[in-house]
C-alpha cells in the first residue's frame, strides 16, 4: 500500500511526530513502517527502539507485522538478517511488561526485593478478600469501634463497594483522608464552596441549553391561551434568569425543578414531545444540595463515618502490603506505581534516555495519568529531536472503568512543537457508512472536548449500506417483550440477508456468509433473549466471551457439579447441577420431586422415584467419595468422562467453544493445585472468587479469528475494539441504563457515601450527589466514544437496531447522541411474518408448575422468614464462638438487637466446665466424615494433654427431635473417631446447646 500524503507526514523521521488516527485509517501500517524506518536510520540496532502498547495481543501483533514486513519488503541479508534472528529480543511490549523488566533491572533503586514475583488477578483478589473479611469479622481492639460504626451506618454492600474502589487507589486517597482527620474545618469549607460553585454552574448550564430555551419559546407563544401551569414554568425560568444572589438562584432552581417533574407536565398544547421529554429528563440532573447537610451535626456525623472508613481501609492496606512484602510479590498496579517512583531517580532516567534512540507509543488514549507521566519522563527532550512517535485516537478511548484518561493524550499532544498529523482516509469502510459516521459524530463531538475530523473513504468505487432495524414499541409492553421483538427483528434480518448482501474480499465482491456478520452489544443484559431469537430463526452463532471466561455457562455448570458433590446440603448448587447439561433433569421433574414437603432439597430428592434423579444423586455421591481418593484434576476429568458432557456439547451449535473452555478449566485446576495440597472446598472457594469478583481470564477463543465455522459472531463493543467485520449489527441502540453511582474520588473534595443517620432515614451526602453528576457526564462522554468504536467496526454493511418509543433512554446510543436514526440512515426494515419452521418450545406443564410454586411461596412466606432468621442467628453465633468480634458480627448479620445476648452466650460458654483448663483451641477445623467434608466447630486441648471435640447448636435441647438428636450423635461420634485416630488418643465429643437454661441443659457428652 502506497502512503497517503498525511501518512507521509507521519513517516517523517526528521522530527518527533504525534498522530491522531481515526478508525480504519492505517495506524498499524504507519507504526510498522515507522519502526522499520527507525531501524534503517538508527543503523539497525533493534535494542535502541522502545515500542509500547496496551495489550499483550497488540504487542504480539506489532512484532509479527514488523517481522512480516521485513521479510516481504527488504533483502534478508546483513544487518536485517540479524534483526530477524533476534526479533524476539526487540523491546516491543505492554506497559506492564516494560515496567516489570525495569523493576527487575533496578529493584534496589525502586525500593523492592530483587527476586519479586508477580501476582495475577486471582491471587490479588484472594489476598484482598481474605484480608478484608478478617479485618471486618475480627477487628483488632483499636479498630473495633470503627468497624461497628461502619456497620451501623453503611449498608454491607456499600462497605464492600467502597473497599473495592479505595484499596487499589489508597496511596492517592490517603492524603485527603488525613486532611479530613486533622483539619475537618478546611474540608467542610471546601464542600460548601464547591456546593456554591455547583449551583451557579447548574444555573448557567440550564440558561445556555438551547433546547430548554426553544421549549420556553413555545411556552411564551402558548401563554395567552393555556393554563396557569405554563405560566408557572415560565415564571420559574424567568426567575432563574433574573436571580443574582446564591439564595435567589437556589430558590429559582427549586421552583423550576418542581415544574419540570413529569406529573406536572401535560402536553395538550401541541408542543413537540421530544422537547417535553428532554425538559423532564433535565429535571433529574438538577440537584439542590441541602445546605443543612453541609453544617452542624449531620456534617460531624458524616465525617465520623468517613474517618472510621479510612481507619479500616488503612489497616486492610497495611496488612495487604505486609503480606505482599513477606511473599516478595507485586501486583499489576504495583508494577506501575513502583516504576513511577523509579522515574524520580535521575540516574535511572538518564540511563533509559541514552538506551533508547527511538520511542514509539501506541494507543496513547488508553493510558492512565501515571503511565502518561512515565512516558514523559523517558522521553525527556524527545518531543523536539525526532526520537518520539505517539499514536492514538481520543474518539476510541473506552476504558474509563480501568482508569484510562483520554485527556492525557491531549496533554502529550501539546508538548509537540508541530500540530498532530491527522490520518483522515479510511481504508476499511465503504462511503455509505463513512458518510453516516461523519454526519452523526461531527455533531455528537461538536459540544465536547474532541475536535472531530471528517474521514474520507478510500474505497470510493465500492458500495455498501446502512440500515435501521426499527421495532415499534407497543404501548404497555415490558422491557423484555420489546427486547424479544427487537431480537427477532435482528435474527430475521440476518437470516434474510445472509447470502444476499455482497461483501468485498481482496478487491472482489461475493455473497455474504453468516461468518461475515457480527452483532455488537453495549452490555450482555439482553444476550440470552437475543440467542433465543437467533436459534428460533435458525441463525448459527458463536458467542465471543473475551475476558469473561469465568462467567461462561459451562464454567458455572462444572463448578455447580463440584459444589453439589462437596456440599450436598447446598440447595442452590444442587439444583443448578441437576438441571445442567451434566444430568439434564428438567425443571418439571425437579419441581415435581422437590416441592412436596419442607425438607432440604437433597432429602426431598432422595425420596424421588424418578430414575434420572436417582442416577444423578448416585453420581454426585460417587464424586464426593472420589474427592478423597484422587487428585482434583483427576476428579474433574472423571466427572467430564463419566457424564458424557463432551458428547452433549458436541451436538450444540457452539459446542466446540464449550469443550475448549472446559479443557482450559482443567488446565487452571491443574495450575492451582500443583505443588500444594488443595482441598475440594478450597478449590471451590477459589472458583467462586473468580466468578464473583470478575477475575479476568482470556477465554479459550480469545482470538475469535481462529473460529472458521460459518457462524454469526456475538460480542461486546469493548471486545470488538481493534477488529473489523464485513457486516455489523449494532443491537439495542435505544436501550440504556445509568450505572447506579459508583465510586468517585476527587483530590480536593474526597468522597462520601449515602448514610443511615439515627435521626433521618438516609443522608444523601453533598459529595455523593455532586459525584453523580460528574459520573453521568463521564458516562455520556464515554458512551459517545463507545458507539463511535462500534459503528466503525463495519466494512461493507451496517445495521442499527432499536425499539422506537416515546421515551428513549438518554443513556442509550440514540438518546445520548440526540439523533433521529431515520433521518440519517438509508433504509428501514420491519419484522417479517414468522417462518413456518419457527417454533417456540415451552417446558412441559410449565403453567401448572409455576402456579404451584407461586402458591407455595405465598403460603410459606412466614416460615421462610423465620427460618432465615434462625439460620442468621446460628451463623452469627458460630462466627462469634470462633473468635469474631461480637458487636461487628451481630451488626453485619442485621442482629444488632442481640449484641448483649450474644455477649452473654459467649461469656457463659467460655466460663463453662468444658473450657476450664483449656490451653489451646482450634476453631472451624476441616475434617472428613464418611463421604462428606465438614468442619469441627472447636477442638480443644487441656493442660493435662487430653483433647475434646465441641459442636455448637444455637437452640436448646428441648426443641430438637429425637431423630435429629440421633443424627447429631452419629456425626459427633464420627468426628471423635477421626480425631482419636489422628491424635492417637481418646477424644470425647460434646454437643453444646447455646439456648439451654442451665449448664446441664447446655452440655451433652456424645462419646
mmCIF file of C-alpha atoms in Angstrom, residues 116-266:
data_model
loop_
_atom_site.group_PDB
_atom_site.id
_atom_site.type_symbol
_atom_site.label_atom_id
_atom_site.label_comp_id
_atom_site.label_asym_id
_atom_site.label_seq_id
_atom_site.Cartn_x
_atom_site.Cartn_y
_atom_site.Cartn_z
ATOM 1 C CA UNK A 116 9.994 -10.357 43.400
ATOM 2 C CA UNK A 117 7.237 -12.389 41.783
ATOM 3 C CA UNK A 118 4.156 -11.028 40.001
ATOM 4 C CA UNK A 119 0.684 -11.777 41.346
ATOM 5 C CA UNK A 120 -2.096 -12.461 38.881
ATOM 6 C CA UNK A 121 -5.590 -11.010 39.320
ATOM 7 C CA UNK A 122 -6.845 -14.101 41.131
ATOM 8 C CA UNK A 123 -4.001 -14.162 43.682
ATOM 9 C CA UNK A 124 -4.510 -10.476 44.362
ATOM 10 C CA UNK A 125 -8.283 -10.784 44.677
ATOM 11 C CA UNK A 126 -7.973 -13.681 47.131
ATOM 12 C CA UNK A 127 -5.458 -11.757 49.221
ATOM 13 C CA UNK A 128 -7.641 -8.628 49.302
ATOM 14 C CA UNK A 129 -10.880 -10.510 50.036
ATOM 15 C CA UNK A 130 -9.338 -12.620 52.791
ATOM 16 C CA UNK A 131 -7.762 -9.573 54.404
ATOM 17 C CA UNK A 132 -10.963 -7.525 54.245
ATOM 18 C CA UNK A 133 -13.003 -10.376 55.716
ATOM 19 C CA UNK A 134 -10.501 -10.913 58.505
ATOM 20 C CA UNK A 135 -10.422 -7.234 59.486
ATOM 21 C CA UNK A 136 -14.210 -6.824 59.354
ATOM 22 C CA UNK A 137 -15.080 -10.085 61.082
ATOM 23 C CA UNK A 138 -12.367 -9.990 63.720
ATOM 24 C CA UNK A 139 -11.101 -6.394 64.006
ATOM 25 C CA UNK A 140 -8.165 -5.626 66.286
ATOM 26 C CA UNK A 141 -9.124 -3.889 69.523
ATOM 27 C CA UNK A 142 -8.078 -0.424 68.324
ATOM 28 C CA UNK A 143 -10.310 -0.773 65.237
ATOM 29 C CA UNK A 144 -13.305 -2.416 66.852
ATOM 30 C CA UNK A 145 -15.396 0.735 67.353
ATOM 31 C CA UNK A 146 -14.673 1.951 63.809
ATOM 32 C CA UNK A 147 -15.901 -1.311 62.269
ATOM 33 C CA UNK A 148 -19.041 -1.247 64.422
ATOM 34 C CA UNK A 149 -19.634 2.383 63.377
ATOM 35 C CA UNK A 150 -19.404 1.382 59.710
ATOM 36 C CA UNK A 151 -21.919 -1.450 60.050
ATOM 37 C CA UNK A 152 -24.321 0.779 61.941
ATOM 38 C CA UNK A 153 -24.459 3.469 59.288
ATOM 39 C CA UNK A 154 -23.490 1.877 55.955
ATOM 40 C CA UNK A 155 -25.095 -0.973 54.053
ATOM 41 C CA UNK A 156 -22.857 -4.039 53.834
ATOM 42 C CA UNK A 157 -22.882 -3.767 50.029
ATOM 43 C CA UNK A 158 -21.737 -0.137 50.280
ATOM 44 C CA UNK A 159 -18.859 -1.102 52.560
ATOM 45 C CA UNK A 160 -17.708 -3.774 50.113
ATOM 46 C CA UNK A 161 -18.005 -1.486 47.082
ATOM 47 C CA UNK A 162 -16.142 1.277 48.907
ATOM 48 C CA UNK A 163 -13.324 -1.071 49.897
ATOM 49 C CA UNK A 164 -13.025 -2.496 46.371
ATOM 50 C CA UNK A 165 -12.764 1.019 44.945
ATOM 51 C CA UNK A 166 -10.458 2.630 47.501
ATOM 52 C CA UNK A 167 -7.943 -0.130 48.258
ATOM 53 C CA UNK A 168 -6.266 -0.045 44.785
ATOM 54 C CA UNK A 169 -6.084 3.772 44.986
ATOM 55 C CA UNK A 170 -5.252 4.143 48.662
ATOM 56 C CA UNK A 171 -1.944 5.972 48.097
ATOM 57 C CA UNK A 172 -3.838 8.626 46.114
ATOM 58 C CA UNK A 173 -6.773 8.804 48.539
ATOM 59 C CA UNK A 174 -4.856 8.790 51.818
ATOM 60 C CA UNK A 175 -3.753 12.485 51.797
ATOM 61 C CA UNK A 176 -7.373 13.660 51.639
ATOM 62 C CA UNK A 177 -8.474 11.332 54.437
ATOM 63 C CA UNK A 178 -5.564 12.604 56.557
ATOM 64 C CA UNK A 179 -6.691 16.172 55.895
ATOM 65 C CA UNK A 180 -10.229 15.220 56.901
ATOM 66 C CA UNK A 181 -8.959 13.798 60.199
ATOM 67 C CA UNK A 182 -6.562 16.617 61.018
ATOM 68 C CA UNK A 183 -8.414 19.616 59.596
ATOM 69 C CA UNK A 184 -12.171 18.929 59.212
ATOM 70 C CA UNK A 185 -12.933 22.661 59.113
ATOM 71 C CA UNK A 186 -10.952 23.017 55.877
ATOM 72 C CA UNK A 187 -12.839 20.118 54.313
ATOM 73 C CA UNK A 188 -16.241 21.487 55.316
ATOM 74 C CA UNK A 189 -15.324 24.878 53.790
ATOM 75 C CA UNK A 190 -14.210 23.209 50.546
ATOM 76 C CA UNK A 191 -17.518 21.329 50.401
ATOM 77 C CA UNK A 192 -19.576 24.490 50.937
ATOM 78 C CA UNK A 193 -17.567 26.406 48.322
ATOM 79 C CA UNK A 194 -17.957 23.526 45.865
ATOM 80 C CA UNK A 195 -21.698 23.429 46.521
ATOM 81 C CA UNK A 196 -21.967 27.142 45.728
ATOM 82 C CA UNK A 197 -19.984 26.717 42.518
ATOM 83 C CA UNK A 198 -22.127 23.723 41.522
ATOM 84 C CA UNK A 199 -25.355 25.690 41.996
ATOM 85 C CA UNK A 200 -24.068 28.601 39.915
ATOM 86 C CA UNK A 201 -22.837 26.236 37.194
ATOM 87 C CA UNK A 202 -26.201 24.477 37.182
ATOM 88 C CA UNK A 203 -27.966 27.788 36.536
ATOM 89 C CA UNK A 204 -25.506 28.596 33.741
ATOM 90 C CA UNK A 205 -25.993 25.195 32.081
ATOM 91 C CA UNK A 206 -29.794 25.492 32.112
ATOM 92 C CA UNK A 207 -29.814 29.021 30.731
ATOM 93 C CA UNK A 208 -27.358 28.075 27.981
ATOM 94 C CA UNK A 209 -29.291 24.932 26.998
ATOM 95 C CA UNK A 210 -30.672 25.620 23.515
ATOM 96 C CA UNK A 211 -33.411 23.004 23.800
ATOM 97 C CA UNK A 212 -34.780 24.392 27.042
ATOM 98 C CA UNK A 213 -34.668 27.876 25.534
ATOM 99 C CA UNK A 214 -36.547 26.564 22.479
ATOM 100 C CA UNK A 215 -39.161 24.983 24.749
ATOM 101 C CA UNK A 216 -39.625 28.245 26.637
ATOM 102 C CA UNK A 217 -40.302 29.964 23.323
ATOM 103 C CA UNK A 218 -43.186 27.518 22.789
ATOM 104 C CA UNK A 219 -44.438 28.302 26.269
ATOM 105 C CA UNK A 220 -44.317 32.036 25.530
ATOM 106 C CA UNK A 221 -46.429 31.613 22.425
ATOM 107 C CA UNK A 222 -48.876 29.387 24.264
ATOM 108 C CA UNK A 223 -49.081 31.535 27.384
ATOM 109 C CA UNK A 224 -52.131 33.593 26.444
ATOM 110 C CA UNK A 225 -54.356 30.588 25.678
ATOM 111 C CA UNK A 226 -53.039 27.912 28.033
ATOM 112 C CA UNK A 227 -53.407 27.085 31.717
ATOM 113 C CA UNK A 228 -51.532 28.577 34.618
ATOM 114 C CA UNK A 229 -49.160 25.557 34.599
ATOM 115 C CA UNK A 230 -47.268 27.040 31.648
ATOM 116 C CA UNK A 231 -47.131 30.399 33.364
ATOM 117 C CA UNK A 232 -45.574 28.757 36.421
ATOM 118 C CA UNK A 233 -42.877 27.172 34.301
ATOM 119 C CA UNK A 234 -42.129 30.441 32.591
ATOM 120 C CA UNK A 235 -42.106 32.284 35.898
ATOM 121 C CA UNK A 236 -39.605 29.843 37.398
ATOM 122 C CA UNK A 237 -37.401 30.079 34.319
ATOM 123 C CA UNK A 238 -37.538 33.884 34.250
ATOM 124 C CA UNK A 239 -36.820 33.973 37.976
ATOM 125 C CA UNK A 240 -33.712 31.898 37.308
ATOM 126 C CA UNK A 241 -32.638 34.367 34.606
ATOM 127 C CA UNK A 242 -33.012 37.326 36.952
ATOM 128 C CA UNK A 243 -31.612 35.679 40.098
ATOM 129 C CA UNK A 244 -28.382 37.211 41.393
ATOM 130 C CA UNK A 245 -27.570 36.051 44.899
ATOM 131 C CA UNK A 246 -26.963 32.412 45.763
ATOM 132 C CA UNK A 247 -30.160 32.111 47.800
ATOM 133 C CA UNK A 248 -32.206 33.516 44.882
ATOM 134 C CA UNK A 249 -30.620 31.024 42.462
ATOM 135 C CA UNK A 250 -31.350 28.123 44.815
ATOM 136 C CA UNK A 251 -34.967 29.253 45.205
ATOM 137 C CA UNK A 252 -35.460 29.574 41.431
ATOM 138 C CA UNK A 253 -33.828 26.182 40.763
ATOM 139 C CA UNK A 254 -36.132 24.576 43.311
ATOM 140 C CA UNK A 255 -39.194 26.028 41.614
ATOM 141 C CA UNK A 256 -38.003 25.037 38.144
ATOM 142 C CA UNK A 257 -37.208 21.511 39.327
ATOM 143 C CA UNK A 258 -40.785 21.132 40.593
ATOM 144 C CA UNK A 259 -42.232 22.427 37.332
ATOM 145 C CA UNK A 260 -40.083 20.028 35.298
ATOM 146 C CA UNK A 261 -41.450 16.921 37.022
ATOM 147 C CA UNK A 262 -43.306 14.511 34.806
ATOM 148 C CA UNK A 263 -46.506 14.639 36.833
ATOM 149 C CA UNK A 264 -46.629 18.441 36.472
ATOM 150 C CA UNK A 265 -46.479 18.420 32.658
ATOM 151 C CA UNK A 266 -49.416 17.828 30.347
#
